[in-house]
PDB file of C-alpha atoms in Angstrom:
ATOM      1  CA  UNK R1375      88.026  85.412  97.525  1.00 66.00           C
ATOM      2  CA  UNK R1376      89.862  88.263  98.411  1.00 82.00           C
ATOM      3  CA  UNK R1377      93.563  86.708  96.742  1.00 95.00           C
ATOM      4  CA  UNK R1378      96.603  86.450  98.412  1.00 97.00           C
ATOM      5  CA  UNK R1379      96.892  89.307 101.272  1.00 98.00           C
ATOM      6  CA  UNK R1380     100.497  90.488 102.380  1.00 98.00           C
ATOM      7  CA  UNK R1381     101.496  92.727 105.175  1.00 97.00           C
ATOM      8  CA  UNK R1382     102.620  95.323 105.202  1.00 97.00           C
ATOM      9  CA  UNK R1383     102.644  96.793 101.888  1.00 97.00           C
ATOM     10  CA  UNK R1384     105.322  99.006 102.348  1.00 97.00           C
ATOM     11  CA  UNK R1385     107.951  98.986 105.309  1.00 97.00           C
ATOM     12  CA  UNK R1386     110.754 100.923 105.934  1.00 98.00           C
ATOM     13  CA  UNK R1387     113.242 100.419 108.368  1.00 97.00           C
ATOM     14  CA  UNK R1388     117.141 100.878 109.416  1.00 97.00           C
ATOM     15  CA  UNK R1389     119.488  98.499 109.420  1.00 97.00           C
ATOM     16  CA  UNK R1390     120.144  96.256 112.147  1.00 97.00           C
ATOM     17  CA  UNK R1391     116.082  95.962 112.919  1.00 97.00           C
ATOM     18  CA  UNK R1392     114.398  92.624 112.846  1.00 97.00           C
ATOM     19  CA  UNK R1393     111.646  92.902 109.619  1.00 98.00           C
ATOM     20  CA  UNK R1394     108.648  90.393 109.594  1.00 98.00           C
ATOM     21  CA  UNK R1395     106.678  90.020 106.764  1.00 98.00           C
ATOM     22  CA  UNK R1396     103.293  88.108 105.959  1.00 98.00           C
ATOM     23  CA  UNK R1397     101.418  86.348 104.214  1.00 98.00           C
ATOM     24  CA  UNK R1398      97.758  84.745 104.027  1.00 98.00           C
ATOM     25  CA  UNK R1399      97.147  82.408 100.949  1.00 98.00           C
ATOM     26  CA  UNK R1400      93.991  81.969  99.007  1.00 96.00           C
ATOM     27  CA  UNK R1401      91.812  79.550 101.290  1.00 95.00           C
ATOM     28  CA  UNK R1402      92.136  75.981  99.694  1.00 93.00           C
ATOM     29  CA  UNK R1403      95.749  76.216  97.786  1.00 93.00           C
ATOM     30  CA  UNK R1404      98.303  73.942  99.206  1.00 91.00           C
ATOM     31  CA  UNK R1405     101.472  75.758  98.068  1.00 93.00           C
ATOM     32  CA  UNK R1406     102.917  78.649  98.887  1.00 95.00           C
ATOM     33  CA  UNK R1407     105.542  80.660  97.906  1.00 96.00           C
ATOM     34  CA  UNK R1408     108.147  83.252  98.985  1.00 97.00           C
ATOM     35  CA  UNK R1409     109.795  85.561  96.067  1.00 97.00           C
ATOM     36  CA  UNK R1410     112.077  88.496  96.399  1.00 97.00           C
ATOM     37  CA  UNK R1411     112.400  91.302  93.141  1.00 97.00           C
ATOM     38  CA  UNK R1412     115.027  93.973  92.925  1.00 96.00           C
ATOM     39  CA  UNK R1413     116.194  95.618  89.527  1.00 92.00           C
ATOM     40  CA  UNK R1414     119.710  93.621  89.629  1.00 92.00           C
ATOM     41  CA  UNK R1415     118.161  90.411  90.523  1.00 92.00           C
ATOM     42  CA  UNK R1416     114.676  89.914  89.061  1.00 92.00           C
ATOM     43  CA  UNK R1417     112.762  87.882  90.815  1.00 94.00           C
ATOM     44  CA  UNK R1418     114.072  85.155  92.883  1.00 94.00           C
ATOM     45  CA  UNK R1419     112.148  82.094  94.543  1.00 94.00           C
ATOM     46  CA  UNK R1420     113.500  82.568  98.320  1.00 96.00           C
ATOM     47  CA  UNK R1421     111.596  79.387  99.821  1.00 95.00           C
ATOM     48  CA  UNK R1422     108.383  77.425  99.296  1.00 94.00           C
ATOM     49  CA  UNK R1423     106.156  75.245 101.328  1.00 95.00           C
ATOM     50  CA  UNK R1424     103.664  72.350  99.958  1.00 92.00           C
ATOM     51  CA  UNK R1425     101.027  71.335 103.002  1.00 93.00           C
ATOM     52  CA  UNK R1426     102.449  73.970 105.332  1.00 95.00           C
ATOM     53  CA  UNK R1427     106.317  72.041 105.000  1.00 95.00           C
ATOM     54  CA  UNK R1428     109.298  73.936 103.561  1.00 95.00           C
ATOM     55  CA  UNK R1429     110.132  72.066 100.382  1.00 91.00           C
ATOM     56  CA  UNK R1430     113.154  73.898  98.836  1.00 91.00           C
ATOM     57  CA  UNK R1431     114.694  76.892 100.692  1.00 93.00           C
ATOM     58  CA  UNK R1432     117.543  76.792  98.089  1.00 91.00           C
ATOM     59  CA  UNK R1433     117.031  80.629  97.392  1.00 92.00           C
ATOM     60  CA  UNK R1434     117.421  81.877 100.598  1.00 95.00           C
ATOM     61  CA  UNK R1435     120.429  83.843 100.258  1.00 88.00           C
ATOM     62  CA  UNK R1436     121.803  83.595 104.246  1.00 86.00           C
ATOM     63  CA  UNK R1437     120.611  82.712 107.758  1.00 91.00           C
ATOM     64  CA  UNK R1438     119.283  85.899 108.277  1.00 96.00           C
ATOM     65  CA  UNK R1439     116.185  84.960 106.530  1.00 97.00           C
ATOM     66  CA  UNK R1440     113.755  82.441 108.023  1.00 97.00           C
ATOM     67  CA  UNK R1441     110.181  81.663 106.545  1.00 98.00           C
ATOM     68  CA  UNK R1442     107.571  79.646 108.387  1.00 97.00           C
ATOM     69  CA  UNK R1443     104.008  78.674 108.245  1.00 98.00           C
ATOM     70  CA  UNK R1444     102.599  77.437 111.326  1.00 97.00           C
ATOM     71  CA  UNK R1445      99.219  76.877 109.430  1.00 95.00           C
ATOM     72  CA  UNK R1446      97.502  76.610 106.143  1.00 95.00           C
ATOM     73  CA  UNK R1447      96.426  80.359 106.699  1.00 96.00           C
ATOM     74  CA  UNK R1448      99.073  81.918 107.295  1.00 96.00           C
ATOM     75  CA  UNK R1449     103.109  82.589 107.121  1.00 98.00           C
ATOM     76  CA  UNK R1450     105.921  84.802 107.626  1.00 98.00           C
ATOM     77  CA  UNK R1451     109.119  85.823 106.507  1.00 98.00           C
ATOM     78  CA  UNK R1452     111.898  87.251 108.837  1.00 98.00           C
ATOM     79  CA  UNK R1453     114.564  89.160 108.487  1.00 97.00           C
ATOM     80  CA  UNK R1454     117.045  89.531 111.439  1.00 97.00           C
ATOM     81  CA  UNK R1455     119.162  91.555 111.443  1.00 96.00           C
ATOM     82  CA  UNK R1456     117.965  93.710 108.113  1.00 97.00           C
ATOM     83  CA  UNK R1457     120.749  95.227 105.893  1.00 96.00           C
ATOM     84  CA  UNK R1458     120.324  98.164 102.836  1.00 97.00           C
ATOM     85  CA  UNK R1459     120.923  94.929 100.384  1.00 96.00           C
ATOM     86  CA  UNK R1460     118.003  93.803 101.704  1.00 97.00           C
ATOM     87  CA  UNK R1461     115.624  96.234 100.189  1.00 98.00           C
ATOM     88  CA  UNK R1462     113.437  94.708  97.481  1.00 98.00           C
ATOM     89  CA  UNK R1463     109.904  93.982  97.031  1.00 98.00           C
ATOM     90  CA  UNK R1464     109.167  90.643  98.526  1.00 98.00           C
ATOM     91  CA  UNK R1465     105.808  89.017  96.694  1.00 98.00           C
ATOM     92  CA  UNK R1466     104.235  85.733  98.145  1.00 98.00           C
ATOM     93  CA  UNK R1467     102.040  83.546  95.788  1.00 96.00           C
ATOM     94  CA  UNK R1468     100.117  80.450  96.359  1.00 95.00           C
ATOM     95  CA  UNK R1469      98.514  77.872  94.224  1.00 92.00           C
ATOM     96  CA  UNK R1470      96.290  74.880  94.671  1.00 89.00           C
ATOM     97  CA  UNK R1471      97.467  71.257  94.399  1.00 84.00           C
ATOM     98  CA  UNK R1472      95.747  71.454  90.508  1.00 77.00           C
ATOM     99  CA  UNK R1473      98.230  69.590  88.128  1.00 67.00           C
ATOM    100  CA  UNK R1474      99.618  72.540  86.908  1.00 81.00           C
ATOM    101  CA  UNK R1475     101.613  75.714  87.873  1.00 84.00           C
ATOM    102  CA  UNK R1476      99.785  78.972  87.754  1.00 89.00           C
ATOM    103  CA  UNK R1477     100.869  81.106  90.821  1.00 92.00           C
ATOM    104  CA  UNK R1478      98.662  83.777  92.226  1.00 95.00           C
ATOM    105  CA  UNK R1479     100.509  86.564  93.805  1.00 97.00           C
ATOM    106  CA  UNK R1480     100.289  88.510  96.175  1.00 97.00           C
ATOM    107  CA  UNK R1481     100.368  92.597  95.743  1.00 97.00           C
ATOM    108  CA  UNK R1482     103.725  92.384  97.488  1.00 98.00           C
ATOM    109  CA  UNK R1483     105.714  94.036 100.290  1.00 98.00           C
ATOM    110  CA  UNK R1484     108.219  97.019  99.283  1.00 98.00           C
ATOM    111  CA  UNK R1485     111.088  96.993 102.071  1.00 98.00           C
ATOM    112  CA  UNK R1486     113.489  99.621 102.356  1.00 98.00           C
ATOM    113  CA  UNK R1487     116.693  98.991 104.919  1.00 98.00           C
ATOM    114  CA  UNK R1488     118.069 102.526 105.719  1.00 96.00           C
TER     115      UNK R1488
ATOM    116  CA  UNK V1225     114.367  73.519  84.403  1.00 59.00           C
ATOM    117  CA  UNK V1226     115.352  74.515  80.914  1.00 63.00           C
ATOM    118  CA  UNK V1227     116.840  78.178  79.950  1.00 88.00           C
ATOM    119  CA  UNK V1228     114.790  80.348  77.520  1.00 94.00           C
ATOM    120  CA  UNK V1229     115.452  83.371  75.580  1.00 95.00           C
ATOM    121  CA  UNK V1230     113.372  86.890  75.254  1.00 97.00           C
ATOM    122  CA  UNK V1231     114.017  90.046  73.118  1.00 97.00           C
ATOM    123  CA  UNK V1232     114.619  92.379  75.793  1.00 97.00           C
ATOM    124  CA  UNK V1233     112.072  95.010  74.470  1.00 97.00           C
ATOM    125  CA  UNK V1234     108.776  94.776  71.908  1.00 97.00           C
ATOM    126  CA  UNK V1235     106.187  97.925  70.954  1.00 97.00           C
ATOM    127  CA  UNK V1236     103.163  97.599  69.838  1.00 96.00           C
ATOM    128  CA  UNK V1237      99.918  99.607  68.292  1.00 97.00           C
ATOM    129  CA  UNK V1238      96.975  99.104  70.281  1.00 97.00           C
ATOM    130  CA  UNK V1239      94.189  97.323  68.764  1.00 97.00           C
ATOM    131  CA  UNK V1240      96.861  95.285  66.834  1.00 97.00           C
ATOM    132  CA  UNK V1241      98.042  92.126  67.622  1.00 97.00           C
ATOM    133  CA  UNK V1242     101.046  91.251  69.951  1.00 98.00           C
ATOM    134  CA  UNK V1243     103.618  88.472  68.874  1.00 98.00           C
ATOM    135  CA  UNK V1244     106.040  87.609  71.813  1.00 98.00           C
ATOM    136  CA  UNK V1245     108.350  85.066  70.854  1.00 98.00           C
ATOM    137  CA  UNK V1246     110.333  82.243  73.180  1.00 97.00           C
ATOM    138  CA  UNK V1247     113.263  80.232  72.452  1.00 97.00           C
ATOM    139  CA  UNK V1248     113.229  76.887  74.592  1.00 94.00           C
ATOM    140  CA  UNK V1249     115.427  74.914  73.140  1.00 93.00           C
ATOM    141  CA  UNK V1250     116.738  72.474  75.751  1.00 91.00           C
ATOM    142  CA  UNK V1251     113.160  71.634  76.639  1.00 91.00           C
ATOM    143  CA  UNK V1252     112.845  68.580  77.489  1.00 87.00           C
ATOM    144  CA  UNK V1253     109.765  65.584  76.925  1.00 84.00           C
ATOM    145  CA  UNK V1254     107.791  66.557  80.362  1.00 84.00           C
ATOM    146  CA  UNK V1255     108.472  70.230  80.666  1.00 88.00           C
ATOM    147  CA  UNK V1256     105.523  72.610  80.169  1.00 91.00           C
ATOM    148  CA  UNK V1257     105.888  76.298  79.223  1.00 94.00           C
ATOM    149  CA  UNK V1258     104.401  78.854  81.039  1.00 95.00           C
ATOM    150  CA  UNK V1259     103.511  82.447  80.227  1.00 97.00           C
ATOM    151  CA  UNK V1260     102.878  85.057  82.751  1.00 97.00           C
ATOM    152  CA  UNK V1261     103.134  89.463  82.843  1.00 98.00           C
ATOM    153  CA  UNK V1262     103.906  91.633  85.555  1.00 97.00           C
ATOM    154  CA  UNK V1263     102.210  94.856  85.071  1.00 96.00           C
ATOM    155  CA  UNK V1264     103.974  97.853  86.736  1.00 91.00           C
ATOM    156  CA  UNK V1265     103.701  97.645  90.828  1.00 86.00           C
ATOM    157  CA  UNK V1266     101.966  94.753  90.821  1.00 94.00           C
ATOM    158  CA  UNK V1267     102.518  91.081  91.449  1.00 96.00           C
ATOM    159  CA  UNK V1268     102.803  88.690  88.499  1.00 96.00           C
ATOM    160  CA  UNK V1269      99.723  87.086  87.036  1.00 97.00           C
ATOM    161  CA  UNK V1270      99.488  84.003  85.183  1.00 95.00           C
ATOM    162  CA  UNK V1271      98.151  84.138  81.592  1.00 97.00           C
ATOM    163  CA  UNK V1272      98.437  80.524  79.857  1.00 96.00           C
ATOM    164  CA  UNK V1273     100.746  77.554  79.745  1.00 93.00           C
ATOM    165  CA  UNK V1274     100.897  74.238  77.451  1.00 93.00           C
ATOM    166  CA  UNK V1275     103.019  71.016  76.966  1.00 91.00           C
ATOM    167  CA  UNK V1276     102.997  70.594  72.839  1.00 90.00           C
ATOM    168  CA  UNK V1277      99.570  71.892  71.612  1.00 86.00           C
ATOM    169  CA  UNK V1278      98.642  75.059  71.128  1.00 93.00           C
ATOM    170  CA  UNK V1279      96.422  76.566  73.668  1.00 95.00           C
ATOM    171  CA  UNK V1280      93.650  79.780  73.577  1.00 96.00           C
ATOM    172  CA  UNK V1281      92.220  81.186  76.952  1.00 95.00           C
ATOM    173  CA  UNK V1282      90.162  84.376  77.142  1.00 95.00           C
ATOM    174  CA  UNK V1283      93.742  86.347  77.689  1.00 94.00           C
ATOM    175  CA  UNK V1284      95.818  84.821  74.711  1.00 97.00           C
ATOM    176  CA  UNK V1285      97.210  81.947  72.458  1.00 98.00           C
ATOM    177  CA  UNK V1286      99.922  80.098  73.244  1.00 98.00           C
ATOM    178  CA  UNK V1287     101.386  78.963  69.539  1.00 97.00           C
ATOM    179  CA  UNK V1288     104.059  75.575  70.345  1.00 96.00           C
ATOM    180  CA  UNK V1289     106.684  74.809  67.692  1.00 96.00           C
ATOM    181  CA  UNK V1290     106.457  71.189  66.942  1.00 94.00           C
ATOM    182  CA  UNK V1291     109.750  70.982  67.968  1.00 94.00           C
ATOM    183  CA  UNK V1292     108.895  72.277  70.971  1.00 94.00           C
ATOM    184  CA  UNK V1293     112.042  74.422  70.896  1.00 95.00           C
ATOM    185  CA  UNK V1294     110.071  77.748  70.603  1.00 96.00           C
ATOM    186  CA  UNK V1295     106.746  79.069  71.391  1.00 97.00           C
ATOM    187  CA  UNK V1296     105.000  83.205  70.735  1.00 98.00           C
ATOM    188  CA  UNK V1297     102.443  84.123  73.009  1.00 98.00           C
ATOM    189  CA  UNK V1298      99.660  86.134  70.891  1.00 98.00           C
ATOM    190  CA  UNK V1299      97.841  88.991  72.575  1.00 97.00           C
ATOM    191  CA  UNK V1300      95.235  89.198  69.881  1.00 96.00           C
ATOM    192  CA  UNK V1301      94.016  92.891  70.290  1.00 95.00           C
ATOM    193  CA  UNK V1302      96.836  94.359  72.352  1.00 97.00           C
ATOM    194  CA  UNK V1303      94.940  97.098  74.816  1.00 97.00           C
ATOM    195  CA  UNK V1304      97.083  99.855  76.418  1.00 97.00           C
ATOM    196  CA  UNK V1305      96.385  97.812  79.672  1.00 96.00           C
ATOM    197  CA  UNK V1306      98.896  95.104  78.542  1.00 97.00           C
ATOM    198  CA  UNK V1307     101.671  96.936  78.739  1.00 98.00           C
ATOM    199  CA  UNK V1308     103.336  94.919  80.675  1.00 98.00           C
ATOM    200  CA  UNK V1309     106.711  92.465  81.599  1.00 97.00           C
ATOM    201  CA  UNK V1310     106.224  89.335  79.461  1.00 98.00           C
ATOM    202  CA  UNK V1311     107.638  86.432  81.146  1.00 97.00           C
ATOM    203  CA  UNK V1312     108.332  82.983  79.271  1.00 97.00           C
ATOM    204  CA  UNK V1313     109.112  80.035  82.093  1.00 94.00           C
ATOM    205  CA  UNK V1314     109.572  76.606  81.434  1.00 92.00           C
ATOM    206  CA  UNK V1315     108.879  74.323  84.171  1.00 86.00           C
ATOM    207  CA  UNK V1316     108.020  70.974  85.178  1.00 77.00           C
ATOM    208  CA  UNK V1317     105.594  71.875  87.419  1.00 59.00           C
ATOM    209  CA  UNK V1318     102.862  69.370  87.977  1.00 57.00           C
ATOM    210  CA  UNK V1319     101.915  67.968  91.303  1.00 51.00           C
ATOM    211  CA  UNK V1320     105.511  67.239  92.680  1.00 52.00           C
ATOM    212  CA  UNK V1321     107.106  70.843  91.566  1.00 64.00           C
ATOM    213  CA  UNK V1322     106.251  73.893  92.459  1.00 62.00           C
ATOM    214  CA  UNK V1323     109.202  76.271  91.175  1.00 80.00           C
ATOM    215  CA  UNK V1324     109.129  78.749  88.470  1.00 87.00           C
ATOM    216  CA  UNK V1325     112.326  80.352  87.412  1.00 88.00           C
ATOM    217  CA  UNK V1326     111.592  83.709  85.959  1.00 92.00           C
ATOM    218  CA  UNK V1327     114.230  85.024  83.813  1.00 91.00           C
ATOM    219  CA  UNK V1328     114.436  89.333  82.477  1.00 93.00           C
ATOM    220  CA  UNK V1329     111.374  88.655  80.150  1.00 96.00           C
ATOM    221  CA  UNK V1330     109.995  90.968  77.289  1.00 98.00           C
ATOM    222  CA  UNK V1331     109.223  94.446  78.150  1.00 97.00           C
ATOM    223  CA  UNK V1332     105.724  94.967  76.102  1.00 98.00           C
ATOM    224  CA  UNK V1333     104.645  98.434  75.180  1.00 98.00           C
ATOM    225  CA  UNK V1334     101.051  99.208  73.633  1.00 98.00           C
ATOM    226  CA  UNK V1335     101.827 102.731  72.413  1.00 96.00           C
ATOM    227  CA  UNK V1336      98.036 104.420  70.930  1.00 95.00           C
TER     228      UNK V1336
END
């Protein structure tokens, strides 16, 4: 298995421009998850989804931020409109349905908002 | 999910072994703790977790006060490829849950 694939790996953009960002989980897990990591912050759970369905968006800091996952396979997160605070690398992770809680992640996406 | 504490900062000589240590102590009765690095640039990976025993893997031990209100994570021949951010989470997280809150960690460094 090839892990958890995100796209792209780096993006940079100016503010005011709509950023998407994606995600493919490792075939078989049934959780996945949306984190954000700057040097003030840490890293922050944004949003995560069990069976494809949002289960806590709690950490999304503001409507400008919108994650789906249309299928197992696959999912986004959107940013519109981008801001400088929004630079940070943005890691998705995804684990099976196993009892326990070990997270594979994702090499991550490093966004920079001009 | 309960709060713990990290030193900020550990070194160690490769070759020897690495103690982290944990403080947990408002863990409660169904609360597992959960150890996982970050090496620089890449994505956190998990390396053990455990409820009240202590637990071995091919990456580390996980050493569980019976208490429960502290736990070290034992690298046991600390390469320079550990260097690393040495995070300590504490988390329900069975079936039902699926959050892990990661706090500043330990910054480990595996000088020669």
């Amino acid at each position: 298995d090839a892990g958890v694939i995100q796209s792209p790996r780096h993006e940079v953009t100016e503010m005011g421009q709509e950023v998407t960002l994606r995600c493919k989980p490792i075939s078989g897990h049934d959780y996945l998850f949306w984190y954000r990591q700057t040097m003030m912050r840490g890293l922050e759970l944004l949003i995560y989804f069990n069976n494809n369905v949002p289960i806590d968006d709690s950490g999304m800091p503001e409507d400008r931020f919108s994650a789906k996952m249309p299928n197992a396979s696959f999912s986004t997160l959107k940013i519109q409109p981008s801001e400088p605070r929004d630079s940070a690398v943005y890691f998705c992770a995804s684990r099976p349905d196993s009892g326990y809680n070990e997270q594979f992640f994702g090499p991550g996406t490093r966004l920079t908002v001009l | 999910d309960a709060k713990t504490t990290q030193p900020t900062s550990m070194d160690c000589a490769e070759g020897r072994a690495a103690n982290l240590p944990c403080n947990h102590s408002t863990i409660s009765g169904n609360e597992y703790v959960y150890w996982y690095r970050q090496i620089h640039s890449q994505g956190p990976q998990y390396i053990i977790h455990g409820l009240k025993n202590n637990e071995t893997n091919e990456m580390a031990s996980l050493i569980i006060t019976e208490d429960r209100k502290s736990s070290t994570l034992i690298l046991p021949h600390a390469t320079l490829r550990d260097t690393a951010v040495y995070y300590c989470i504490v988390s329900d997280g069975g079936t039902s849950y699926g959050k892990l809150t990661f706090g500043q960690g330990t910054i480990l460094t595996v000088h020669p």
